[in-house]
Structure formats: structure tokens, C-alpha cells
């Protein structure tokens, strides 16, 4: 009985944050006629307002909103770029927050450049181990072990979570040191909507951690092989 409870709690911890993030962003995604513009229009305005001369605002795939540090581009989903909702406005402000920190060379923006290459490198190593496992087994005379195979995947997933936790202060900065003051002080949203926007910005900050947590579940598929 206790192991069932333990599994249920583990699943809640892994899946819960991702469900909450998606629910929150969708909950406030209804267009509002009382807002002065779309997420894309706000992003373009803020880029000009903060004199981010090298930054572009571009469209990306749905659900892949981000600031591309290498290309100096704020990339927004169609629903954010063209949407006139609290979610669209908050997400756009969050991504511009990243652009402000990076273009102004603030120390907080160094977290991504410091940890993400490490995460990408570890992911490539893990992928190489998984793909090349038969050859490794032959060369080292190691029998195939499902549990060991799953351990490699699980460690990769946990590493991704740790990297995203390490970068979390940068996400928090984009939401609450950049986006929230901008939206509040610039009167881009009604004051009564601030509590809702805070929830959206929390979801924005937690997006990558939540996504990394859900990927840890992929380890279970290896036990079926």
C-alpha cells in the first residue's frame, strides 16, 4: 500500500507542475478587447522602448516562446504574437525581459550560457550511450541490462531538471524583476488583473523546470524493453 502512495506522490510531483503551467497559460488566453494591443505589438514596443537595437520579434511554433540569445530574437507563438490576452501580454513581456537582461549584459543572463551548453553536451553523451549500447556491450563484454539502460535515461532526465533549477533565477528575473514592473508601471494591463498576471508569470518562470520534470517519466519506457 505504501509503495502505491509513494508512486502516486512521485507522479504528482513530476506531472503536477507541468499540468499547472499549461492550465494557467490556457486559463488566461482568452482575447480581451480592453487590452491596448497584442503580445507581438507589446514586444515590438518594448524592444523600441528599451532601445534593444539588435533584437528582432519573430514568430515561432506554438508553445515554443523563447528569447534566442545567439540570434537576438524574441520568438513568440502565433497565439502570443497575435493574441490580445493576459497570457499573450505576460508571455511577451517575459521574453522581452530575457532580452533586456541579455542585451544590457546583466549578470543574471549568464546562467543560461553557463549551464545550457553543459546540459546539451550531457544529452548528446546520453543519446550516444543509448544508440551505441549494443557496440559498447560487445567491446566491453557487458550483458544488456534493462535496469542499467533505464538508469542512464533516468540520470539524464534528473540532470536536465537540475540544470533548469540552476537557471530558474534567470527565469524568475525575467518574470518578476522585468515583466511585472514593466506591465504594472506602464499601465499595459488593468491593475485588477495583476494577481492573474503574477500567476501567468510564475508559470512562465516554471515552464522549463516543469517540462524537464515530465521528461523524467520517460525512464519507465525502458523497463518495458
mmCIF file of N, CA and C in Angstrom, residues 110-120 162-164 166-167:
data_model
loop_
_atom_site.group_PDB
_atom_site.id
_atom_site.type_symbol
_atom_site.label_atom_id
_atom_site.label_comp_id
_atom_site.label_asym_id
_atom_site.label_seq_id
_atom_site.Cartn_x
_atom_site.Cartn_y
_atom_site.Cartn_z
ATOM 1 N N UNK A 110 23.762 35.346 -17.491
ATOM 2 C CA UNK A 110 24.863 34.424 -17.756
ATOM 3 C C UNK A 110 24.539 32.994 -17.348
ATOM 4 N N UNK A 111 23.470 32.799 -16.591
ATOM 5 C CA UNK A 111 23.149 31.461 -16.117
ATOM 6 C C UNK A 111 22.875 30.506 -17.278
ATOM 7 N N UNK A 112 22.101 30.955 -18.248
ATOM 8 C CA UNK A 112 21.778 30.102 -19.390
ATOM 9 C C UNK A 112 23.026 29.745 -20.183
ATOM 10 N N UNK A 113 23.851 30.746 -20.480
ATOM 11 C CA UNK A 113 25.057 30.495 -21.263
ATOM 12 C C UNK A 113 26.050 29.619 -20.509
ATOM 13 N N UNK A 114 25.940 29.612 -19.187
ATOM 14 C CA UNK A 114 26.850 28.803 -18.374
ATOM 15 C C UNK A 114 26.406 27.351 -18.288
ATOM 16 N N UNK A 115 25.098 27.122 -18.093
ATOM 17 C CA UNK A 115 24.616 25.775 -17.801
ATOM 18 C C UNK A 115 24.008 25.034 -18.993
ATOM 19 N N UNK A 116 23.379 25.752 -19.920
ATOM 20 C CA UNK A 116 22.724 25.067 -21.036
ATOM 21 C C UNK A 116 23.684 24.289 -21.933
ATOM 22 N N UNK A 117 24.875 24.834 -22.266
ATOM 23 C CA UNK A 117 25.810 24.026 -23.062
ATOM 24 C C UNK A 117 26.180 22.715 -22.360
ATOM 25 N N UNK A 118 26.323 22.768 -21.041
ATOM 26 C CA UNK A 118 26.619 21.561 -20.273
ATOM 27 C C UNK A 118 25.484 20.559 -20.403
ATOM 28 N N UNK A 119 24.236 21.062 -20.320
ATOM 29 C CA UNK A 119 23.065 20.186 -20.431
ATOM 30 C C UNK A 119 22.989 19.567 -21.823
ATOM 31 N N UNK A 120 23.246 20.374 -22.868
ATOM 32 C CA UNK A 120 23.212 19.861 -24.236
ATOM 33 C C UNK A 120 24.298 18.804 -24.455
ATOM 34 N N UNK A 162 17.979 19.411 -12.842
ATOM 35 C CA UNK A 162 18.934 20.180 -12.035
ATOM 36 C C UNK A 162 19.437 21.406 -12.786
ATOM 37 N N UNK A 163 19.678 21.245 -14.095
ATOM 38 C CA UNK A 163 20.134 22.377 -14.902
ATOM 39 C C UNK A 163 19.063 23.458 -14.953
ATOM 40 N N UNK A 164 17.806 23.050 -15.142
ATOM 41 C CA UNK A 164 16.722 24.031 -15.203
ATOM 42 C C UNK A 164 16.507 24.717 -13.858
ATOM 43 N N UNK A 166 18.907 25.316 -11.773
ATOM 44 C CA UNK A 166 20.030 26.250 -11.682
ATOM 45 C C UNK A 166 19.755 27.531 -12.469
ATOM 46 N N UNK A 167 19.000 27.395 -13.562
ATOM 47 C CA UNK A 167 18.689 28.555 -14.410
ATOM 48 C C UNK A 167 17.446 29.297 -13.923
#
